[in-house]
Structures are given as structure tokens and as C-alpha cells.
Coordinates of C-alpha atoms in Angstrom, one line a residue:
Chain W
M1 CA 125.6 94.1 71.8
S2 CA 126.9 93.5 68.4
A3 CA 130.5 93.5 67.2
M4 CA 130.5 97.2 65.9
E5 CA 129.4 98.8 69.0
S6 CA 132.2 97.3 71.3
E7 CA 134.8 98.2 69.2
G8 CA 134.4 101.9 68.9
R9 CA 137.8 102.7 67.0
V10 CA 136.8 101.3 63.6
S11 CA 135.6 103.6 60.9
Q12 CA 132.2 103.8 59.6
A13 CA 132.9 101.4 56.7
K14 CA 134.8 99.1 57.8
A15 CA 132.3 98.6 60.6
Q16 CA 129.6 98.2 58.0
Q17 CA 131.7 95.7 56.4
L18 CA 132.5 93.8 59.6
A19 CA 128.6 93.8 60.6
D20 CA 127.8 92.1 57.0
E21 CA 130.8 89.5 57.5
I22 CA 129.2 88.7 60.9
G23 CA 125.9 88.3 58.9
G24 CA 122.5 89.1 60.7
H25 CA 124.0 89.6 63.9
R26 CA 123.0 93.1 64.0
Q27 CA 119.9 92.2 62.6
R28 CA 118.9 89.8 64.7
S29 CA 119.6 92.2 67.8
R30 CA 117.6 94.6 66.1
T31 CA 114.8 92.1 65.7
G32 CA 114.7 91.8 69.2
W33 CA 114.0 95.4 70.2
R34 CA 111.4 95.7 67.3
A35 CA 109.6 92.6 69.0
V36 CA 109.6 94.4 72.2
T37 CA 108.3 97.5 70.9
H38 CA 105.7 95.2 68.9
R39 CA 104.5 93.5 72.1
F40 CA 104.3 96.7 73.9
S41 CA 102.3 98.4 71.1
Q42 CA 100.0 95.1 71.2
D43 CA 99.0 95.8 75.0
K44 CA 95.8 97.9 74.8
G45 CA 96.3 99.1 78.5
A46 CA 99.7 100.2 78.2
L47 CA 99.2 102.1 74.9
A48 CA 96.1 103.9 76.2
G49 CA 98.2 104.5 79.5
A50 CA 101.0 106.0 77.6
I51 CA 98.6 108.4 75.6
V52 CA 96.7 109.5 78.7
L53 CA 100.2 110.2 80.5
A54 CA 101.6 111.9 77.3
L55 CA 98.8 114.3 77.6
I56 CA 98.9 114.8 81.4
V57 CA 102.6 115.5 81.0
L58 CA 102.3 118.0 77.8
A59 CA 99.5 119.7 79.7
A60 CA 102.0 120.5 83.0
I61 CA 104.8 121.6 80.9
F62 CA 102.5 123.8 78.6
A63 CA 100.7 125.0 81.8
P64 CA 101.1 128.8 81.4
L65 CA 99.5 128.3 77.8
V66 CA 97.0 125.6 78.5
A67 CA 95.8 126.4 81.7
P68 CA 92.5 129.0 81.0
Y69 CA 93.1 131.0 84.4
D70 CA 96.1 131.9 86.9
P71 CA 96.2 128.8 89.2
I72 CA 96.7 131.4 92.4
E73 CA 94.3 134.0 91.1
S74 CA 91.0 134.1 92.7
D75 CA 87.6 135.7 92.2
S76 CA 85.7 135.6 95.8
T77 CA 82.5 136.0 93.9
L78 CA 82.5 132.8 92.7
R79 CA 84.0 131.1 95.7
L80 CA 82.6 126.9 95.8
E81 CA 81.0 127.3 92.6
P82 CA 80.1 123.8 91.3
M83 CA 81.2 121.8 88.0
G84 CA 79.9 123.4 85.0
T85 CA 79.9 127.0 86.0
E86 CA 79.9 129.3 83.2
G87 CA 83.9 129.8 82.2
H88 CA 84.8 127.4 84.9
I89 CA 83.8 123.8 83.5
L90 CA 85.3 122.1 86.5
G91 CA 84.3 124.6 89.1
L92 CA 85.5 126.8 91.5
D93 CA 87.5 125.9 94.9
F94 CA 87.3 127.5 98.3
Q95 CA 88.6 130.7 97.5
G96 CA 87.4 131.4 93.9
R97 CA 90.4 129.7 92.0
D98 CA 89.6 127.8 88.9
M99 CA 89.7 123.8 89.7
L100 CA 90.7 122.9 85.9
S101 CA 94.1 125.6 86.0
R102 CA 94.9 124.6 89.6
M103 CA 94.5 120.8 88.3
I104 CA 96.7 121.1 85.3
W105 CA 99.1 123.5 87.2
G106 CA 99.3 120.9 89.9
G107 CA 101.0 118.5 87.6
R108 CA 104.6 120.8 87.6
V109 CA 104.8 119.8 91.4
S110 CA 103.2 116.4 91.6
L111 CA 105.0 114.7 88.6
P112 CA 108.4 115.5 89.5
N113 CA 107.8 114.6 93.4
A114 CA 107.3 111.3 92.1
V115 CA 109.8 111.0 89.1
I116 CA 113.0 112.8 90.5
P117 CA 112.9 110.3 93.7
V118 CA 113.2 107.1 91.3
I119 CA 116.2 108.8 89.1
I120 CA 118.3 109.5 92.3
A121 CA 117.6 106.4 93.8
G122 CA 118.1 104.5 90.9
F123 CA 121.7 105.6 90.8
I124 CA 122.3 105.3 94.3
S125 CA 121.0 101.9 94.2
L126 CA 122.9 100.6 91.3
F127 CA 125.8 101.7 93.2
L128 CA 125.3 100.3 96.4
G129 CA 123.9 97.0 95.2
L130 CA 126.7 96.5 92.6
V131 CA 129.3 97.2 95.5
A132 CA 127.7 95.1 98.2
G133 CA 127.1 92.2 95.8
Y134 CA 130.4 92.0 94.3
A135 CA 132.8 93.2 96.8
G136 CA 131.1 91.1 99.7
G137 CA 132.4 91.2 103.2
L138 CA 132.4 94.1 105.7
L139 CA 131.1 96.5 102.7
D140 CA 128.4 93.9 102.1
S141 CA 127.0 93.7 105.6
A142 CA 127.5 97.2 106.0
I143 CA 125.1 98.4 103.2
M144 CA 122.8 95.3 103.5
R145 CA 122.1 95.4 107.2
S146 CA 121.3 99.5 106.7
V147 CA 118.9 98.5 103.8
D148 CA 117.4 95.9 106.2
V149 CA 117.0 99.0 109.0
L150 CA 115.3 101.2 106.2
L151 CA 112.8 98.3 105.4
A152 CA 111.8 97.8 108.9
L153 CA 109.9 101.1 109.0
P154 CA 106.4 101.3 106.7
S155 CA 107.5 103.6 104.1
V156 CA 104.7 106.2 105.3
I157 CA 105.8 106.7 108.7
L158 CA 109.8 106.7 107.6
A159 CA 108.8 109.5 105.1
V160 CA 106.8 111.7 107.6
A161 CA 109.9 111.2 110.0
I162 CA 112.3 112.6 107.6
A163 CA 110.0 115.1 106.3
A164 CA 108.6 116.7 109.7
A165 CA 112.0 116.7 111.1
M166 CA 113.3 118.7 107.3
G167 CA 109.8 121.0 107.5
P168 CA 107.4 120.9 104.7
S169 CA 108.4 121.7 101.1
S170 CA 108.8 119.9 98.0
R171 CA 112.3 119.1 98.7
S172 CA 111.5 117.2 102.0
V173 CA 108.8 114.9 99.8
I174 CA 111.4 114.1 97.2
L175 CA 114.5 113.3 99.6
A176 CA 112.1 111.4 102.1
T177 CA 110.7 109.5 99.0
T178 CA 114.2 108.9 97.8
L179 CA 115.1 107.6 100.9
V180 CA 112.0 105.0 101.2
I181 CA 112.9 103.7 97.7
V182 CA 116.5 103.3 97.9
A183 CA 116.1 100.3 100.4
P184 CA 114.2 98.2 98.1
L185 CA 116.0 99.4 95.0
T186 CA 119.4 98.1 96.4
R187 CA 118.2 94.9 97.5
M188 CA 117.1 94.2 94.3
T189 CA 120.3 95.3 92.4
Y190 CA 122.3 93.4 95.0
S191 CA 120.6 90.0 94.6
A192 CA 121.0 90.5 90.8
T193 CA 124.5 91.3 91.1
R194 CA 125.2 88.0 93.2
E195 CA 123.2 86.2 90.9
Q196 CA 125.8 87.5 87.9
A197 CA 128.5 87.6 90.0
E198 CA 128.7 83.8 90.1
S199 CA 128.3 83.5 86.2
E200 CA 131.5 82.3 84.2
Y201 CA 131.7 85.3 82.3
V202 CA 133.0 87.1 85.4
T203 CA 134.9 84.3 87.1
A204 CA 136.7 84.4 83.5
A205 CA 137.2 88.1 83.7
R206 CA 138.7 88.1 87.1
A207 CA 140.7 85.3 85.8
I208 CA 142.5 87.2 83.1
G209 CA 143.2 90.3 85.8
V210 CA 140.4 92.8 84.5
P211 CA 140.4 95.1 87.7
F212 CA 137.2 95.6 90.3
N213 CA 136.1 98.5 88.9
R214 CA 136.0 97.8 85.2
I215 CA 134.2 94.4 86.3
L216 CA 131.8 96.3 87.8
S217 CA 131.2 98.9 85.1
R218 CA 131.5 97.0 82.0
H219 CA 130.5 93.5 83.0
L220 CA 128.2 93.5 85.7
L221 CA 126.3 96.7 85.4
P222 CA 125.0 96.0 81.7
N223 CA 123.4 92.7 83.0
V224 CA 121.9 94.4 86.2
F225 CA 120.5 97.5 84.8
A226 CA 117.6 95.9 82.7
P227 CA 116.0 94.5 85.6
V228 CA 116.1 97.7 88.1
L229 CA 115.4 99.8 85.1
V230 CA 111.7 98.1 84.8
Y231 CA 111.5 97.7 88.7
A232 CA 112.0 101.5 88.8
T233 CA 109.5 102.2 85.9
T234 CA 106.9 100.0 87.5
I235 CA 107.0 101.9 91.3
I236 CA 106.6 105.2 89.5
G237 CA 102.7 104.5 89.8
L238 CA 103.0 103.6 93.5
L239 CA 105.0 107.1 94.2
V240 CA 102.6 109.2 92.4
V241 CA 99.9 108.0 95.1
F242 CA 102.7 108.0 97.7
T243 CA 104.1 111.6 97.3
A244 CA 100.2 113.1 97.1
S245 CA 99.6 111.1 100.5
L246 CA 102.5 113.2 101.8
S247 CA 101.2 116.4 100.4
F248 CA 97.9 115.3 101.6
L249 CA 99.5 115.3 105.1
G250 CA 101.0 118.3 105.0
L251 CA 104.6 117.7 104.5
G252 CA 104.7 118.8 100.8
V253 CA 104.4 122.6 99.2
S254 CA 102.4 125.2 101.1
P255 CA 99.5 126.9 100.1
P256 CA 98.7 128.8 97.9
T257 CA 100.9 126.4 95.5
A258 CA 98.7 124.0 93.3
E259 CA 99.4 120.3 93.9
W260 CA 97.0 117.3 93.8
G261 CA 97.2 115.8 97.4
L262 CA 97.3 119.3 99.0
M263 CA 94.1 120.1 96.8
V264 CA 92.6 117.0 98.1
D265 CA 93.4 118.3 102.0
E266 CA 92.1 121.9 101.4
G267 CA 89.0 120.5 99.9
R268 CA 87.9 118.5 103.2
R269 CA 86.7 121.8 104.5
V270 CA 84.4 122.4 102.6
L271 CA 83.1 118.7 101.8
S272 CA 79.5 119.1 102.2
V273 CA 79.2 122.2 100.2
A274 CA 81.3 121.6 97.4
P275 CA 82.5 118.0 97.2
H276 CA 83.8 118.6 93.7
I277 CA 86.6 120.4 95.8
A278 CA 88.5 117.3 97.1
S279 CA 87.2 114.6 94.5
L280 CA 88.4 116.2 91.4
P281 CA 92.4 116.1 92.0
G282 CA 91.7 112.5 93.8
V283 CA 90.7 111.7 90.3
M284 CA 94.0 113.0 88.5
I285 CA 96.0 111.4 91.1
A286 CA 94.4 108.0 90.2
I287 CA 94.7 108.4 86.5
T288 CA 98.2 109.4 86.5
A289 CA 99.1 106.5 88.6
L290 CA 97.0 104.3 86.8
S291 CA 98.7 105.0 83.7
F292 CA 102.2 104.8 84.9
N293 CA 101.0 101.2 86.4
L294 CA 99.8 100.2 83.1
I295 CA 102.9 101.4 81.3
G296 CA 104.9 99.4 83.8
D297 CA 103.0 96.3 83.4
G298 CA 103.1 96.4 79.6
L299 CA 106.7 97.0 79.5
R300 CA 107.4 94.2 81.8
Y301 CA 105.7 91.7 79.6
A302 CA 107.3 93.1 76.5
L303 CA 110.6 92.8 77.9
D304 CA 109.4 89.3 79.4
P305 CA 106.8 87.5 77.7
R306 CA 107.5 84.5 80.0
Q307 CA 105.9 86.6 83.0
Q308 CA 102.4 87.3 80.9
N309 CA 100.6 85.1 83.4
T310 CA 102.5 85.6 86.8
Chain C
M1 CA 114.2 74.8 114.7
V2 CA 115.6 76.6 117.8
R3 CA 118.4 77.8 116.4
Y4 CA 116.4 79.2 113.8
V5 CA 114.5 81.2 116.0
I6 CA 117.4 82.4 118.1
R7 CA 119.2 83.3 114.9
R8 CA 116.1 85.4 113.7
L9 CA 115.4 86.8 117.1
I10 CA 118.7 88.3 117.1
A11 CA 118.5 89.8 113.7
T12 CA 115.3 91.5 114.9
V13 CA 117.1 93.1 117.8
G14 CA 119.8 94.2 115.6
V15 CA 117.3 95.7 112.9
L16 CA 115.8 97.6 116.3
W17 CA 119.3 99.0 117.2
G18 CA 119.4 100.2 113.7
V19 CA 116.4 101.7 113.8
S20 CA 117.0 103.7 117.2
I21 CA 120.2 105.2 115.4
L22 CA 118.2 106.0 112.4
I23 CA 115.9 107.9 114.5
F24 CA 118.7 109.7 116.5
A25 CA 120.0 111.0 113.3
I26 CA 117.2 112.4 112.0
L27 CA 116.7 114.1 115.1
Q28 CA 120.1 115.6 114.8
F29 CA 118.9 117.1 111.9
T30 CA 115.9 119.0 113.0
P31 CA 116.5 122.7 113.7
G32 CA 116.4 124.5 117.2
D33 CA 117.0 123.9 120.5
A34 CA 115.6 120.7 122.0
A35 CA 115.6 121.4 125.7
R36 CA 113.9 125.0 125.1
A37 CA 111.4 123.4 122.8
Q38 CA 110.2 121.2 125.6
L39 CA 109.5 123.8 128.1
P40 CA 107.1 126.7 128.1
S41 CA 108.4 130.0 126.7
S42 CA 108.3 131.5 130.0
A43 CA 110.6 129.1 131.7
P44 CA 113.9 130.7 132.9
E45 CA 117.1 130.0 131.3
E46 CA 118.3 127.9 134.3
E47 CA 115.6 125.3 134.0
V48 CA 116.5 125.1 130.4
Q49 CA 119.9 124.7 131.3
R50 CA 119.0 121.8 133.7
L51 CA 117.2 120.0 131.3
R52 CA 119.7 120.5 128.5
E53 CA 121.9 119.2 131.2
S54 CA 119.6 115.9 132.1
L55 CA 119.1 115.0 128.3
G56 CA 123.0 115.4 127.8
L57 CA 122.7 117.9 124.8
D58 CA 125.9 119.4 125.9
E59 CA 128.1 116.2 125.4
P60 CA 129.5 114.6 122.6
I61 CA 127.1 112.9 120.3
P62 CA 128.0 108.9 121.1
V63 CA 127.2 110.0 124.9
Q64 CA 123.8 111.9 124.0
Y65 CA 122.7 108.7 121.8
S66 CA 123.4 106.5 124.8
I67 CA 121.4 108.7 127.1
W68 CA 118.7 109.0 124.7
L69 CA 118.4 105.4 124.3
Q70 CA 118.5 104.6 127.9
N71 CA 115.7 107.0 128.4
V72 CA 113.3 105.4 125.4
L73 CA 113.7 102.0 126.9
Q74 CA 112.6 103.2 130.2
G75 CA 109.5 104.9 127.9
D76 CA 110.7 108.4 128.6
F77 CA 110.6 110.1 124.7
G78 CA 110.9 113.6 126.0
R79 CA 108.2 116.0 126.6
S80 CA 105.7 116.9 123.6
Y81 CA 106.7 120.4 122.1
Q82 CA 102.8 121.3 121.9
H83 CA 101.4 119.8 125.1
R84 CA 104.4 120.0 127.4
I85 CA 103.4 116.4 128.4
S86 CA 105.2 113.2 127.9
A87 CA 105.0 112.3 124.4
F88 CA 105.0 108.5 125.2
G89 CA 101.6 109.1 127.3
I90 CA 100.2 111.0 124.2
V91 CA 100.7 108.1 121.7
K92 CA 100.1 105.4 124.5
D93 CA 96.5 106.8 124.9
R94 CA 96.0 106.6 121.0
F95 CA 97.8 103.5 120.4
P96 CA 94.8 101.2 120.9
N97 CA 92.5 102.9 118.4
T98 CA 94.9 102.5 116.0
M99 CA 95.2 98.7 116.7
I100 CA 91.3 98.5 116.6
L101 CA 91.4 99.9 113.0
A102 CA 94.3 98.3 111.6
T103 CA 93.2 94.9 113.0
S104 CA 89.8 95.1 111.4
A105 CA 91.2 96.3 108.2
L106 CA 93.8 93.7 108.1
V107 CA 91.0 91.0 108.7
V108 CA 88.9 92.5 105.7
S109 CA 91.5 92.8 103.3
V110 CA 93.1 88.9 104.1
V111 CA 89.9 87.7 103.6
V112 CA 88.7 89.7 100.6
G113 CA 92.1 89.3 98.9
L114 CA 92.2 85.5 99.5
V115 CA 89.1 84.9 97.9
I116 CA 89.9 87.1 95.1
G117 CA 93.1 85.8 94.7
V118 CA 92.3 82.0 94.8
V119 CA 89.4 82.3 92.7
A120 CA 91.1 84.1 89.9
G121 CA 94.4 82.1 90.3
T122 CA 92.4 78.8 89.6
R123 CA 90.6 80.2 86.6
P124 CA 93.2 81.9 84.5
N125 CA 92.0 83.5 81.3
T126 CA 88.4 83.6 82.4
L127 CA 86.3 86.7 82.7
T128 CA 86.2 86.3 86.3
D129 CA 90.2 86.3 86.2
R130 CA 90.3 89.3 83.8
A131 CA 88.0 91.4 86.3
A132 CA 90.3 90.3 89.2
I133 CA 93.6 91.6 87.6
L134 CA 91.4 94.7 86.3
T135 CA 90.7 95.2 90.1
G136 CA 94.0 94.9 91.1
I137 CA 95.7 97.5 88.7
V138 CA 92.7 100.0 89.6
G139 CA 93.0 99.3 92.9
A140 CA 96.7 99.9 93.5
S141 CA 96.4 103.3 91.7
L142 CA 94.2 104.6 94.0
P143 CA 94.9 107.2 96.9
S144 CA 93.6 105.3 99.9
F145 CA 92.8 108.9 101.6
W146 CA 90.9 110.0 98.6
V147 CA 88.9 106.5 98.5
G148 CA 88.0 107.5 102.1
I149 CA 87.0 110.8 101.0
M150 CA 84.6 109.5 98.2
L151 CA 83.1 106.9 100.8
L152 CA 82.6 109.7 103.2
I153 CA 80.4 111.9 100.6
I154 CA 78.5 109.1 99.4
F155 CA 77.5 106.8 102.2
S156 CA 78.0 109.6 105.1
L157 CA 77.1 113.2 103.8
K158 CA 74.6 112.2 101.0
L159 CA 73.1 108.8 102.3
G160 CA 73.4 109.5 106.0
W161 CA 73.9 105.5 106.4
F162 CA 77.2 106.0 108.5
P163 CA 79.0 108.6 110.7
A164 CA 81.2 110.9 109.2
V165 CA 83.9 111.4 112.1
G166 CA 85.0 109.6 115.1
M167 CA 84.8 106.4 116.9
Y168 CA 81.6 106.8 119.1
D169 CA 78.3 108.9 118.9
V170 CA 78.4 111.7 121.5
R171 CA 75.0 110.7 122.7
G172 CA 75.5 107.2 122.3
D173 CA 76.5 104.6 125.1
G174 CA 80.1 104.1 123.8
G175 CA 79.1 100.3 123.2
L176 CA 80.4 97.7 120.5
V177 CA 77.7 98.3 118.0
D178 CA 78.3 102.2 118.2
L179 CA 81.9 101.4 117.4
A180 CA 81.0 98.7 114.7
H181 CA 78.9 101.4 113.0
H182 CA 81.7 104.2 113.0
L183 CA 84.5 101.4 112.5
V184 CA 82.7 100.3 108.8
L185 CA 83.9 103.0 106.4
P186 CA 87.3 103.7 107.7
T187 CA 88.0 99.9 107.6
I188 CA 86.9 99.8 104.1
T189 CA 89.3 102.4 103.2
A190 CA 92.2 101.2 104.7
A191 CA 91.7 97.8 103.4
A192 CA 90.5 98.6 99.7
V193 CA 94.2 98.8 98.5
P194 CA 96.0 96.2 100.5
A195 CA 93.1 93.9 99.5
A196 CA 93.6 94.6 95.8
V197 CA 97.5 93.9 96.3
I198 CA 96.7 90.7 98.1
A199 CA 94.5 89.4 95.6
R200 CA 96.9 90.1 92.8
Q201 CA 99.8 88.4 94.7
V202 CA 97.8 85.2 95.4
R203 CA 96.3 85.1 92.2
S204 CA 100.1 84.6 90.8
S205 CA 101.3 82.5 92.8
V206 CA 98.3 80.3 93.1
L207 CA 98.6 80.3 89.0
E208 CA 102.1 79.2 89.4
I209 CA 101.3 76.1 91.4
M210 CA 98.5 75.1 89.6
N211 CA 100.8 74.6 86.3
L212 CA 103.0 72.2 88.9
D213 CA 103.4 68.6 87.9
Y214 CA 101.8 67.0 91.7
I215 CA 98.7 69.1 90.6
R216 CA 98.0 67.5 87.3
T217 CA 99.1 63.9 89.5
A218 CA 96.6 65.0 92.0
R219 CA 94.0 65.7 89.0
S220 CA 94.5 62.3 87.1
K221 CA 94.2 60.7 90.4
G222 CA 90.7 61.7 90.0
L223 CA 90.6 63.7 93.0
R224 CA 87.6 66.4 93.0
E225 CA 88.8 69.7 92.2
T226 CA 87.9 71.1 95.2
T227 CA 90.2 68.7 97.1
V228 CA 92.9 69.5 94.4
V229 CA 92.7 73.2 95.1
V230 CA 92.2 73.2 98.8
R231 CA 94.4 70.0 100.2
H232 CA 97.0 70.3 97.5
A233 CA 97.4 73.7 96.0
L234 CA 96.7 75.7 98.8
R235 CA 98.5 73.7 101.5
N236 CA 101.5 74.3 99.3
A237 CA 100.9 78.0 98.6
L238 CA 100.3 78.8 102.8
P239 CA 103.9 80.0 103.4
T240 CA 104.0 82.1 100.3
F241 CA 100.4 83.7 101.5
I242 CA 102.0 84.5 105.0
T243 CA 104.6 86.1 103.5
I244 CA 102.2 88.3 101.5
V245 CA 100.0 89.1 104.2
A246 CA 102.8 90.1 106.8
L247 CA 104.2 92.7 104.0
Q248 CA 100.6 93.8 103.6
A249 CA 100.0 94.3 107.2
G250 CA 102.8 96.8 107.7
Y251 CA 101.4 98.9 104.6
L252 CA 98.1 98.3 106.0
L253 CA 99.6 100.2 109.3
G254 CA 101.0 103.1 107.5
G255 CA 97.4 103.2 105.5
S256 CA 95.3 103.4 108.6
L257 CA 97.5 106.0 109.8
I258 CA 96.4 108.1 106.5
T259 CA 92.3 106.8 106.9
E260 CA 92.4 108.3 110.5
V261 CA 93.2 111.4 109.3
V262 CA 90.1 111.5 106.8
F263 CA 87.6 110.0 109.4
S264 CA 88.9 112.1 112.2
W265 CA 89.8 108.6 114.1
P266 CA 91.3 109.3 117.7
G267 CA 94.4 107.2 116.9
M268 CA 98.2 107.5 116.1
G269 CA 97.7 108.8 112.5
Q270 CA 95.5 111.5 113.5
Q271 CA 97.9 112.2 116.2
L272 CA 101.0 112.3 113.6
Y273 CA 98.8 114.8 111.6
T274 CA 98.7 117.2 114.2
S275 CA 102.0 116.9 115.6
V276 CA 103.5 117.6 111.7
G277 CA 101.6 120.8 111.9
A278 CA 103.0 121.4 114.9
R279 CA 106.3 120.2 114.4
D280 CA 106.0 118.3 117.3
I281 CA 109.1 116.0 117.2
P282 CA 109.2 114.1 120.1
V283 CA 105.5 112.7 119.6
I284 CA 106.3 112.1 115.9
M285 CA 109.3 110.3 116.7
T286 CA 107.7 108.2 119.5
I287 CA 104.8 107.3 116.9
T288 CA 107.6 106.3 114.4
L289 CA 109.6 104.0 116.7
L290 CA 106.6 102.3 117.9
V291 CA 105.1 101.4 114.3
A292 CA 108.6 100.3 113.4
L293 CA 108.6 97.9 116.8
I294 CA 104.8 96.7 115.6
F295 CA 106.2 96.2 111.7
T296 CA 109.4 94.6 113.0
S297 CA 107.4 91.9 115.2
L298 CA 105.0 91.1 112.4
N299 CA 108.2 90.4 110.5
L300 CA 109.7 88.1 112.6
L301 CA 106.2 86.3 113.3
A302 CA 105.8 85.9 109.6
D303 CA 109.4 84.5 109.4
L304 CA 108.5 81.8 112.5
L305 CA 105.4 80.9 110.9
Q306 CA 106.6 80.1 107.8
A307 CA 109.4 78.2 109.2
V308 CA 106.8 76.2 110.8
L309 CA 104.9 75.3 107.5
D310 CA 107.8 75.1 105.3
P311 CA 110.8 72.9 106.8
R312 CA 113.1 74.4 104.0
V313 CA 113.1 77.6 105.7
R314 CA 115.0 76.9 108.5
L315 CA 118.2 76.0 106.7
T316 CA 118.6 79.1 105.4

């Protein structure tokens, strides 16, 4: 952060002057970000992932405009028709609903299911990890032992237990998934905080009497935020698969809503006569997860080039 | 070492106690009357009230918890809402079948993952290495239930090489050959993703070790490359491998549960799927607790093994 940004009260002109005086300081930090975007754009895999993901997200947002048919409206005369049927390029499902339209609409449930938990869990984990890592003592033990308990259950079984108790819905999937990822994210914030808490700038801040809250929010948070953000990005790909699995098990939205995991489950009943119904939504899940994973890998490397080989 | 073992044991018991509180808490959020749900709908009100009293449902929450915990420790998880019989009894019958599938998948994924990871890690930036990286990232993106369905369509429905459902042929003799035949597709399904993840992690840990000074020393002594890799590099990577495998074993257990659903494998996962459909909470919680027990024991085992192999661990 440059001197200009940390001093919010100075006027624009004065800030410019200040920046010029410091000379190159601003320039250098910009080069840092430019280097990151440059490295990211050099990564063909990450770039391809970003483009494919953008297409999927746009299609989901503009589903009412893009999808050729209504996702729920069925034509019983065309039940189970295969891919390449006239007017229905990806075929129709067991009720005669257009597969392409259902897959486009499915993104409106499947994508938020994977992304919302990361955002919620990110905030919770930053808070818990920072407090536990810096406060120490009883708070530290209470928070981190609870994290241990959450980590003692394989994620699928923990999510199933929570979502089953709450009853099937998208909300259950999101809540269960949030709880599942709060544990690893908190542990990560915690160790990053512990590392930073011992550094000299924190000791110095404490020595001049900076209050507890301020050390957390102004000194530790900015330094802990970046690694947590990168980690959060890299797990979205896993969550696309994870939340689809929960829907597949019948814990997510109920029929007739289109959702990728649920569509795979619905297709299982007619596997021998119409294999495309179970196959296609799975391809969609895999492509989306792969895009997220490629972006995550690219981002990790772009922010820390030393990690290229590890 | 003894002190380390005792410390780890106490921590494990603590975690399991925490898990029991977590599950009890989830149960509290479940709507409906647990006593009513465990009895046939024709049961008279007095009988429901009697069960309610024996479960302590009229008592304050902490008392309820201690009654529940005592029952659980004696193997009494309540009665299945769906079948009105002991939930533990239902799960107990399914348990060995899940372990057969999970063990078989664990062996396959560890062998495949280790081989790919070591081969790729010792040859960085070659074609083999790049292929391994690609397999790793694609593998981590595939939903295992979908992989299972694809295998089922190709090798069972189209080619007819393997049976699509169950553990034994109805007309078969129920022998080992029959079991192995039914086990092939579910094993590949459950093992595929963990194998990719293991390969990826093993690769990076091998790569890191191969760049260390003592490996260069071993090479400059004129040792054969095989000796350097096997005797020097892998020996040092062993504790890391154990952590990687133990973690995957847990995921694999979760993955096997989903695989069972695809192949109608008569294990805990299939039971879980039916119980979720029927909202049979006692059965779901029994399975949850049992899986937590296995997972925690695996972690404990991994920690102890690591302490045996790497003396530094004992001091932390």
C-alpha cells in the first residue's frame, strides 16, 4: 500500500505531489499487480478456464433469454428422445423436457450452491481464525477444539447429517457446505495469524498501545487475507462437485427444479434406454469444476511464482 | 514415545466426545417428536409417553444428552423411524460391506497414486510429468457418482463385462470370484478421484525432496538413481505419504458411500441414501457416528505411525 492510500485526508493534488516525491513507489506496487495479471494471462489453462466459466455463468444469468425452451415444460410425445433430435440438440429427458435448457437453468442453482458457502465461510473463518490466533488462551482453545471436532467427520457425512436434519432444500446444502468448509478455512487463518502475530510489526504496534481490535483489523487482517482468499478460490472447484453430490443424494432442491446433481440422479432410472440424461449434466459439473480448478491453480501461481513446481 | 501416545489418545477421546455433542446438537434441530416417530402410528398415547420418559425427552437438555450418550455407548441409537427396529442393528449388517468396498478402493488408489506420483515427481517437466499433472487436475474435477454411472453405462450396459448392481449374483454361489467380479466397477469409481489427489500430492512432496542437498550428495557419491530414489528420497518422504494417505482414506470412505448408491452396493452408503429419502434420523446419526469413529481412529493410527517413522514428530 502506498503512502497516498494510507493517508486518506490529503487532497488529490497533494497526494500526487507526495507520490512523485516518494518517486517510483506507486509505480513499483503497480508493477507488482501487473506482473500478477501478466503471469495469469500467460497461463493458457487458467485463461481457458476463465473463458469457459464466463460462458457458463453468463448462460445461467441470462437463462430466460438464452435457453431455447422452458426447463420445466414437458412434451410427453418426445420423452427420452436422444441427442440430435430436431429442435432439441441435446435430446429430452424422461418427462420430455429439453436437456439443453435444463442444463442452462441448472447453473442458476448449482453455481450459487458452490459459491455462496465460500463467501459466508470466508467471513466467519477470518473472524474466528484471527480472534483465536491472536487472543490465545481460552478463546483459542474453544474455537480450535471445535474446529478439530468438525474436521473429525468426513465432509460428505457431516453435510449429509446436517442437511438431512434440516430437510432437503438448496438452503440446507448451502448451510451444510458452509459448516464443512469453515473448519479448514479457520485453521488456515489461524496458522497464518499465529505466524504474523509473532512478527515485529505486531509487537511494535502492541508496544505503542494500539488497541486489540485495531491490531486485528488494521494490522493482522490485511496480511492474513491474501492466502485465505487464494485458498477459498481454489476450493470452489471442489465445492461444485461436492454440492452436486449432495443434490444427487436427494438433499438439495426438489423436482421439477433443474439442478445438475439432481438431473444425474433422475437420469439413473432410465440409464439403459436414454444414457444421455444422466451423462450430460455430469459433463457440465466436470467442466465447471475443472474451470474453477484451472483458475485457482493459475491464481496461486500468479501470486506466488515460487510454487510453480510444487 | 509413550507420553506422545497417551497425549494423542486423550486428544482422540476428546474429539469423539465433541463429535457426540455435535450430533446431539444436530438432533435437537430436527423437527418432530422423536418418541412418536419411533413407534407405529397406531401406538397408544401411553406407550409414546413411556418411551418419551425412557428417552428423557421431558428432561432438561443436559440430562437428555447424558441419557442419550449412555444409550449410545451401549450401542442403543434408538429405533429406526422407517423400520421400527434398532437403528444400530440395521447399520451393523451393512458395515462389513462398506468396509470391503472402501478397503479395496483404498488399496487401488494408494498403489496407483503412489506410483504415478513418484514417477512424475522424479522426472519433473517431462511428458510423463505433464500427463500426471493433467490427470491430477482433471481427476479432482470429476464427480465420483458420475464416473460410476459412466463406467456402468460402458462396461456393464453396453459391453456386459461386469454386473451393474449388488454384491453377489442372485444365482451365483456367493463365492469370492463372484464378489470380486461385482467389486471391479465400484472399486474403480471410489478409487479414481483419491488416486488422482494422492498422485498430485505425492508428486510435489517427492519433487521437493529431490531438490534437497542430501540427494545431490547421494548422487555425487555415484549411487545408482534407483538407490537414490528408493533408499534416500522415498524413505524420507514416507511420513508425508502416510499423512496424505490417511487424509484420503477419510475422503474415500465418504466417496464409497456415494459409490454404493450408484451400484446399489448393500452398504452404509446405500442405507444412508434410503434413510435420507425417508428422513430416518436415528439411522443417519448412527452411520454418522460410526464413520466419525473410523475416521478418527485412522487419523490416530496415522499420527502414531508417523511418530514411529519420524522421531521429530514425538516432540511436538
